[in-house]
Short mmCIF file of C-alpha atoms in Angstrom, two decimals:
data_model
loop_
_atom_site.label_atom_id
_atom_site.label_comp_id
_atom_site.label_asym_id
_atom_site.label_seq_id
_atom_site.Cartn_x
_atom_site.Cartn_y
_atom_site.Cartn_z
CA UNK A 1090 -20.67 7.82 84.71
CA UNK A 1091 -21.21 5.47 87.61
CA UNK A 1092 -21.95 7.44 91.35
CA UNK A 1093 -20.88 5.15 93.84
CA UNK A 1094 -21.73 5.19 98.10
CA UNK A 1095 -20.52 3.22 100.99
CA UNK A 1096 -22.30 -0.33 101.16
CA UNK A 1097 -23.08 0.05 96.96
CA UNK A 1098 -21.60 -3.26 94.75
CA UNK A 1099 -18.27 -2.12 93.24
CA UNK A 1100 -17.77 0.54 95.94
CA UNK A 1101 -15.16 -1.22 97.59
CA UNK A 1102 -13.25 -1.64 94.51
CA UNK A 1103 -13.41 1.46 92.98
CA UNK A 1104 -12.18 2.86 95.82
CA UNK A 1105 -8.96 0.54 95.59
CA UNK A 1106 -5.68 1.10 93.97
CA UNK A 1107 -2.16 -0.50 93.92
CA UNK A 1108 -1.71 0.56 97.19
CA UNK A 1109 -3.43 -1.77 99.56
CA UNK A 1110 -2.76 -0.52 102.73
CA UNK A 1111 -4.05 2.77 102.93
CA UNK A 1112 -7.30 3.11 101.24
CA UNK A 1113 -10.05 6.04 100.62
CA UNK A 1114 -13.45 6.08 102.73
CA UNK A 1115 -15.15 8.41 100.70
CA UNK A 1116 -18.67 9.63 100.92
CA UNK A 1117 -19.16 9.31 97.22
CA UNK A 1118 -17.11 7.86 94.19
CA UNK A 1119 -17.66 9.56 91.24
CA UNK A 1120 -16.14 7.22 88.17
CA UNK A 1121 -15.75 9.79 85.59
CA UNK A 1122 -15.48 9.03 81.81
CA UNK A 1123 -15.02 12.39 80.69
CA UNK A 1124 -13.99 15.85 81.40
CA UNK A 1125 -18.05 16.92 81.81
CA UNK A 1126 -18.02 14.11 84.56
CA UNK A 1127 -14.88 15.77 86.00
CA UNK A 1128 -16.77 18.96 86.07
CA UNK A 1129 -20.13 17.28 87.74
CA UNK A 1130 -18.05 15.72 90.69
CA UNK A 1131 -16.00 18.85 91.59
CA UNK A 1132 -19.62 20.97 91.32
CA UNK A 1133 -20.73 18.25 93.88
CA UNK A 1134 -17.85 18.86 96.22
CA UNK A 1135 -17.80 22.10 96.20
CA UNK A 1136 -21.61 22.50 96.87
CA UNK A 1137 -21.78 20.26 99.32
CA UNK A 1138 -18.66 21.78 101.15
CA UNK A 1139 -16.43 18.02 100.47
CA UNK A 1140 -13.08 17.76 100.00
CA UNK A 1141 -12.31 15.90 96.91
CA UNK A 1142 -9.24 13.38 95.65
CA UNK A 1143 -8.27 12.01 92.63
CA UNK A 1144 -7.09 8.59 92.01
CA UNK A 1145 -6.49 6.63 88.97
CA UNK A 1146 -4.01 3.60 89.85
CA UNK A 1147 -3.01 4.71 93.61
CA UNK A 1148 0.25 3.75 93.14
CA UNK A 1149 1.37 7.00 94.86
CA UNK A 1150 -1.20 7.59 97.55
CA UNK A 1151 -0.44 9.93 100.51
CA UNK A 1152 -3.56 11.69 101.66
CA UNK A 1153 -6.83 9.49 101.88
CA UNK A 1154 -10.49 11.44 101.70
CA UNK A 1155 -13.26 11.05 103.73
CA UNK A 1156 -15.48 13.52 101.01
CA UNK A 1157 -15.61 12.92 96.86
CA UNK A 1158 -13.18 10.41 95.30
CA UNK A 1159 -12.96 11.02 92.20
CA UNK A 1160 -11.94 8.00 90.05
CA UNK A 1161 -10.34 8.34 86.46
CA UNK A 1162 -9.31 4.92 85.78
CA UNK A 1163 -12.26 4.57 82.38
CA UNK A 1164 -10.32 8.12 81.15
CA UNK A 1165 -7.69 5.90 79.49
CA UNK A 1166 -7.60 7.78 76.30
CA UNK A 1167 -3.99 7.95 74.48
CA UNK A 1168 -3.65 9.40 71.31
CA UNK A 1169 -0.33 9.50 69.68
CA UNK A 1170 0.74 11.88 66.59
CA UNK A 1171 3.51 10.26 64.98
CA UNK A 1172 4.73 13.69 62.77
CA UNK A 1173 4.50 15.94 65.29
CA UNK A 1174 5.94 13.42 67.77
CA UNK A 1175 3.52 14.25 71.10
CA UNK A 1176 0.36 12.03 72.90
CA UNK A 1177 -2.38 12.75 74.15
CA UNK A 1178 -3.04 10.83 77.24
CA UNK A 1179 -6.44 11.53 79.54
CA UNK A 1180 -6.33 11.09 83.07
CA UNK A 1181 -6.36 7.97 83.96
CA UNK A 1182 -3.80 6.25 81.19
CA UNK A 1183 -1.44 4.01 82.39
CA UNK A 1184 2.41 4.14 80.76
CA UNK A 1185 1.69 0.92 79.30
CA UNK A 1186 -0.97 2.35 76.72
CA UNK A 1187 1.64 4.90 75.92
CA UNK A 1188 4.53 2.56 75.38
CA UNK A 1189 2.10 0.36 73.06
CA UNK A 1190 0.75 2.71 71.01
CA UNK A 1191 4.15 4.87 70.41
CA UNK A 1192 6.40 1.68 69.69
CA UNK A 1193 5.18 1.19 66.39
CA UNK A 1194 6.31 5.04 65.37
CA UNK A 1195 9.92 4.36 66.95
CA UNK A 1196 8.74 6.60 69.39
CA UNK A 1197 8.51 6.29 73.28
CA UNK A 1198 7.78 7.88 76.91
CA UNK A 1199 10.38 8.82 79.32
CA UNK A 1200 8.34 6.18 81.87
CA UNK A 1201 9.66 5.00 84.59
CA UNK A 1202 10.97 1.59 85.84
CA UNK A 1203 6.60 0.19 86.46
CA UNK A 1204 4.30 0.38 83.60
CA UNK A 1205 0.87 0.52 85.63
CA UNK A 1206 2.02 4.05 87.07
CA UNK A 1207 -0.21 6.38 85.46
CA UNK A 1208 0.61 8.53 83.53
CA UNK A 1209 -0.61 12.39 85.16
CA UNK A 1210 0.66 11.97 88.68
CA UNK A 1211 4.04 10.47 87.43
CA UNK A 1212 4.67 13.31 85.06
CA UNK A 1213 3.18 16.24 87.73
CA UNK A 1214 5.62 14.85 90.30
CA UNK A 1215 8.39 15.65 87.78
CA UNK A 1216 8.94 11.88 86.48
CA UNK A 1217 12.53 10.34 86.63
CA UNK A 1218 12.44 7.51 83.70
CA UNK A 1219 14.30 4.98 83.02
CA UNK A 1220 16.60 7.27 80.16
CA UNK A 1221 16.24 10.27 82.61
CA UNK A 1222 20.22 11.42 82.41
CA UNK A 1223 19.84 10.99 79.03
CA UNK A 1224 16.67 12.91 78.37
CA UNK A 1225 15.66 14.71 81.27
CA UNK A 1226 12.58 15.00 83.36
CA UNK A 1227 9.61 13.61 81.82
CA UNK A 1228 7.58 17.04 83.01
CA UNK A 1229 10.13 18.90 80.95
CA UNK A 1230 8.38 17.74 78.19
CA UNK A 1231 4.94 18.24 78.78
CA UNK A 1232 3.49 20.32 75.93
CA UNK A 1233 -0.16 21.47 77.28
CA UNK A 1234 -2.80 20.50 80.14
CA UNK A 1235 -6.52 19.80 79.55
CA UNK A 1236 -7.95 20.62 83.07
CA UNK A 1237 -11.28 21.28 84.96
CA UNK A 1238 -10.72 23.74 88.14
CA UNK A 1239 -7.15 22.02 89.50
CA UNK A 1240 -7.50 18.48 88.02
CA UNK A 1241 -5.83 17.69 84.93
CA UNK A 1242 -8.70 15.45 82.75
CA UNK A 1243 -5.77 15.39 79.99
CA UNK A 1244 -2.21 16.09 79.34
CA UNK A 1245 0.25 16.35 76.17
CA UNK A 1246 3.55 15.55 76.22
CA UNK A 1247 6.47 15.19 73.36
CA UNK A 1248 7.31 11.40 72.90
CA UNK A 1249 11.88 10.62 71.86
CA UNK A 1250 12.56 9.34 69.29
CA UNK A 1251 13.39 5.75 70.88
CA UNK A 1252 13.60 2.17 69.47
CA UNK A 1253 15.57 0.33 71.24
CA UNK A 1254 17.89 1.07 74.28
CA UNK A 1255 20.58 -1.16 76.04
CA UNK A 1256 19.72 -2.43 79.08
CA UNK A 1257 19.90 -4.70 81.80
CA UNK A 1258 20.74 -5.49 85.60
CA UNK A 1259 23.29 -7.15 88.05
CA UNK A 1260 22.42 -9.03 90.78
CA UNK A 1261 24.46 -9.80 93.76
CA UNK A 1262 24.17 -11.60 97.38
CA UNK A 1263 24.17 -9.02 99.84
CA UNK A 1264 27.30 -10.21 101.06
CA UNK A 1265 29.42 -8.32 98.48
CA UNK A 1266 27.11 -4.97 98.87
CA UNK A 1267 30.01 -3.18 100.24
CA UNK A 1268 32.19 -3.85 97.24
CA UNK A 1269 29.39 -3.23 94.92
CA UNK A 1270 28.50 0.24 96.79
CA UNK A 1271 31.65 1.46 96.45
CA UNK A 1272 32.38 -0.04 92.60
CA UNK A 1273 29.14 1.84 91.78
CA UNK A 1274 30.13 4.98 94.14
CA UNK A 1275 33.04 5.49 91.88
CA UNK A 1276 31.75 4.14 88.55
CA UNK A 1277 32.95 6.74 85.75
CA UNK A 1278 29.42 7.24 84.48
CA UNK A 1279 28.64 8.68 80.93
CA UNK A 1280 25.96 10.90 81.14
CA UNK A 1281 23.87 9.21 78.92
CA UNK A 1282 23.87 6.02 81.18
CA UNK A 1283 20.98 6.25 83.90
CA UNK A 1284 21.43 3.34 86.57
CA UNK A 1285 20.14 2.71 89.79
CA UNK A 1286 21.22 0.89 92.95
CA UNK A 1287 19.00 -1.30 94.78
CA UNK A 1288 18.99 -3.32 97.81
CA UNK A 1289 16.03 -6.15 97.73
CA UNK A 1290 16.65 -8.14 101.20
CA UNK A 1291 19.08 -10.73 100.50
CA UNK A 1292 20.45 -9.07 97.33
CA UNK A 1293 21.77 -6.15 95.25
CA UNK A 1294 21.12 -4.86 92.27
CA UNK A 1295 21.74 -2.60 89.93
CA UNK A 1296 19.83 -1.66 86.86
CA UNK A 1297 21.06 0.45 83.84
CA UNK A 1298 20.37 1.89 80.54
CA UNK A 1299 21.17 4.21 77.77
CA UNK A 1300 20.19 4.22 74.26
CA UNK A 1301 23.80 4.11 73.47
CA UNK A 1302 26.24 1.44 74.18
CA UNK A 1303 28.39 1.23 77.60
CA UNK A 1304 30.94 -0.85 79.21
CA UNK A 1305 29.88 -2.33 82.78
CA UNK A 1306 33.38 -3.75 83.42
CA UNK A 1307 33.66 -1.44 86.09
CA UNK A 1308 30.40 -3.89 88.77
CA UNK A 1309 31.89 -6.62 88.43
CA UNK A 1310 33.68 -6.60 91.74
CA UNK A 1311 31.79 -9.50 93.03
CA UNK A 1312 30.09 -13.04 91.79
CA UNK A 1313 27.07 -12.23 90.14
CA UNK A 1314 23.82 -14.10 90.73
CA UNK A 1315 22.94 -12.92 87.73
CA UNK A 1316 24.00 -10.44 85.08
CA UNK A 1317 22.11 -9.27 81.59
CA UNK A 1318 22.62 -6.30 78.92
CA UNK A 1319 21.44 -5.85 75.63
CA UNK A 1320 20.03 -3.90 72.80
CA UNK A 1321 16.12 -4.44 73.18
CA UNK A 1322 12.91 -2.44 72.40
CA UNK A 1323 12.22 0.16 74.83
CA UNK A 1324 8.89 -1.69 76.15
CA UNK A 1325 11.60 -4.55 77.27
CA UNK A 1326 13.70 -1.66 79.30
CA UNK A 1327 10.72 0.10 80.64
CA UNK A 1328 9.34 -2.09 83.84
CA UNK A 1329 6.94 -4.55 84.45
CA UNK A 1330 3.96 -4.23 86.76
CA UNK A 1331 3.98 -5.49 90.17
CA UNK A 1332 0.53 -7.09 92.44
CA UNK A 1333 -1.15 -4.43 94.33
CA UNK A 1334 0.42 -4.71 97.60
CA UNK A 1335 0.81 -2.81 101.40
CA UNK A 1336 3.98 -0.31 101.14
CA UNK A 1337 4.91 3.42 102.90
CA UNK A 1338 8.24 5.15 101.16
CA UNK A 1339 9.38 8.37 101.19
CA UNK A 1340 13.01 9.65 99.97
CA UNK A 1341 15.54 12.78 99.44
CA UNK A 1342 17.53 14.48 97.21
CA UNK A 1343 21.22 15.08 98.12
CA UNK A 1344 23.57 17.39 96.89
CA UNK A 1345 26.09 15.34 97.81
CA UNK A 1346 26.77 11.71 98.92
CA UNK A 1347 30.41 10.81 100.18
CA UNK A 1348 31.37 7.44 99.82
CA UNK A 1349 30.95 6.61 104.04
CA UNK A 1350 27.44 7.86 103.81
CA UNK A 1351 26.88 5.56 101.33
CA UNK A 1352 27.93 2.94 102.98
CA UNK A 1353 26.01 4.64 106.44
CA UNK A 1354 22.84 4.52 104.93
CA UNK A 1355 23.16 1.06 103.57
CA UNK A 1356 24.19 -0.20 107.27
CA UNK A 1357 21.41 2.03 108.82
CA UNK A 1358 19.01 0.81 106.30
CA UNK A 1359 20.43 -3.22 106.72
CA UNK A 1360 20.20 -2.99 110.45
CA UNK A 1361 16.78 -1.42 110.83
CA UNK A 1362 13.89 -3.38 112.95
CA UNK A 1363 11.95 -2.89 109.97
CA UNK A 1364 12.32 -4.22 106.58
CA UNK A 1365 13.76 -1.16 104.53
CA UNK A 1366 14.55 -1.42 100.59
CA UNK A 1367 16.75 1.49 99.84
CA UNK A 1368 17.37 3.07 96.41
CA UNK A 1369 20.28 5.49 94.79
CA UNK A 1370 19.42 6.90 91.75
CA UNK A 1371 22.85 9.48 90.53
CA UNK A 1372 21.35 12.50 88.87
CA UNK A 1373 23.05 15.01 86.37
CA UNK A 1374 23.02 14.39 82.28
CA UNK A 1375 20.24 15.96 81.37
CA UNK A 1376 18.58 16.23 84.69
CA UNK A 1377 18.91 19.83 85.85
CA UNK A 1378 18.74 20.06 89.50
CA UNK A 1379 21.00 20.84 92.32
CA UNK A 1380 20.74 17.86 93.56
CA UNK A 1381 23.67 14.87 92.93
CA UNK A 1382 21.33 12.02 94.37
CA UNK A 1383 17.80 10.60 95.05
CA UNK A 1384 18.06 8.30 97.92
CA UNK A 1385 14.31 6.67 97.88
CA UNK A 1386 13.52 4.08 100.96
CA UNK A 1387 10.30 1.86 100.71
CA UNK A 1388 9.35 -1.10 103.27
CA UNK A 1389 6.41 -3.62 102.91
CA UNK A 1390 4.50 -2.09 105.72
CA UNK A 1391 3.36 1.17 106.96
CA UNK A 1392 4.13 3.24 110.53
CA UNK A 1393 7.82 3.37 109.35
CA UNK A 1394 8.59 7.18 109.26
CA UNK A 1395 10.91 6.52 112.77
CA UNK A 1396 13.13 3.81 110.96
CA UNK A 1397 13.16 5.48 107.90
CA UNK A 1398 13.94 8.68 109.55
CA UNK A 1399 17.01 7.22 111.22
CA UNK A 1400 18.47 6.48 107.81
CA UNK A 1401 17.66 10.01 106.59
CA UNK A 1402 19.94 11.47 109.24
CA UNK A 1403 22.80 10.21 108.26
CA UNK A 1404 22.54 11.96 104.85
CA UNK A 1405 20.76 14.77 106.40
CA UNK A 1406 23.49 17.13 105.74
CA UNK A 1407 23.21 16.84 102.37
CA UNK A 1408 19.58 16.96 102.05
CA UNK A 1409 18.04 19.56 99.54
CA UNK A 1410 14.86 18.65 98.83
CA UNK A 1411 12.52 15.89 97.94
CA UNK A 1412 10.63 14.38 94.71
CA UNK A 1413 6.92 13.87 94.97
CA UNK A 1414 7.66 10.78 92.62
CA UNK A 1415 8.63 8.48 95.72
CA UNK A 1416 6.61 9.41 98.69
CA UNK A 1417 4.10 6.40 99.50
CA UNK A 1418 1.32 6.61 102.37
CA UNK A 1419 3.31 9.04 103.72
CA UNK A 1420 0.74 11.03 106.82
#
């Protein structure tokens, strides 16, 4: 284990994650390597009155310390048992280790849509994957919890049987978004289908994917810029990692979302001083929850709670709840 303080070489990076904007200034990093370590750095937080964090990719990072950081990112164990169809994954694992080592078995994690998120805090903050109407929550299937006081040093999980799914995405200029809002508003979907609806600045798009076959007829209301769907292995389906970068997102679940606050939001969100990337993701299938929607907003920039706020009222009717999954440098 490496013990790490302010002005130390590799300080500064340890302390880093994905999330470049909103950084730790801890006292001390402790960069654990096993659960003993684990045990060490929460003894030395304790005594010394500290609070403590723990970060292994930062990808989700709300609440910065100023005590004992506690860095798991060289706990990357993943173990995978084939015949009883579970892994093992320690603390700091990333999704991508799981996908790689469970592919070869026909197996695979319900990850979501960016491989570098690890693996704990995604699946403690329930975890909406890619085949989540199709399979559920990924922290319904979390088997048992290694842990040291309150941190989890490992977690075990049961793996689907997955090989390949069909997948793929439609873009469109944001010109048409009101015609693809409302095609996908009203889109007949099979529970087995999980899609999402996206806005990225000067387009739309919409992702999708099932490990059965589906018909997309129903999008194309509008040019595409581009449109793709296949049969392809899971790793294909499951996201690609993006640049650490500055970002602040937050979102809500609905249990309800009428077609004209669909469109509100998107106008809101469109119209805002800010940049503001909005999401939809339609729950049900296998997803038990109340809740109909996840609306998830995200801009490239931080002090954005007002503007995102103002898009949040006009769904706040229908507001339920939130997910821990997509709340980013949120105070």
């Amino acid at each position: 284990m490496q013990i790490f303080y302010p002005g130390d070489t590799g300080y500064d990076d340890e302390r880093s994650g994905f999330q470049t904007g909103l950084r730790h200034e801890p006292q001390v990093i402790f960069a654990v390597e096993n659960a003993q370590d684990v045990e060490e750095a929460v003894r030395y937080a304790e005594t010394h009155g500290h609070e403590y964090a723990i970060q292994a990719t930062g990808h989700g990072l709300t609440t910065t310390t100023t005590g004992v950081l506690i860095s798991t990112r060289r706990m990357n164990g993943v173990e995978i048992d084939p015949a009883a169809r579970t892994a093992k994954a320690e603390a700091g694992a990333v999704w991508q280790q799981v996908i790689d080592k469970a592919a070869p078995h026909g197996l695979a994690p319900l990850s979501g849509d960016a491989s570098d998120v690890g693996v704990v805090g995604y699946t403690l903050g329930g975890g909406y994957s890619v085949l989540a109407r199709e399979f559920g929550f990924a922290s319904d299937r979390v088997r048992g919890t290694e842990k040291v006081g309150d941190v989890i040093t490992a977690l075990e999980f049961e793996l689907v049987e997955v090989d390949q799914v069909h997948a793929g995405e439609m873009f469109f200029d944001a010109g048409h978004a009101e015609a693809v809002f409302e095609a996908f508003h009203t889109w007949d979907l099979p529970d087995h289908v999980t899609p999402t609806l996206t806005t990225l600045g000067e387009v739309v798009r919409v992702t999708y994917a099932s490990t059965k076959p589906f018909d997309i007829d129903h999008l194309r209301v509008a040019p595409r810029l581009s449109e793709e769907l296949s049969a392809k292995p899971f790793a294909e389906a499951a996201g690609k990692p993006l640049p650490p970068h500055t970002y602040q997102g937050d979102n809500v679940l609905l249990n309800d979302l009428p077609l004209d606050a669909l469109h509100g939001v998107r106008k809101m969100a469109a119209n805002s001083s800010v940049p503001i990337f909005l999401g939809i993701i339609p729950l049900g299938g296998a997803l038990k929850t109340e809740a109909t929607h996840l609306l998830k907003l995200i801009s490239p920039r931080l002090d954005v709670e007002k503007q995102h706020a103002e898009v949040f009222d006009v769904v706040r009717s229908f507001v339920v709840g939130r997910s821990r999954n997509f709340r980013y440098a949120v105070r």
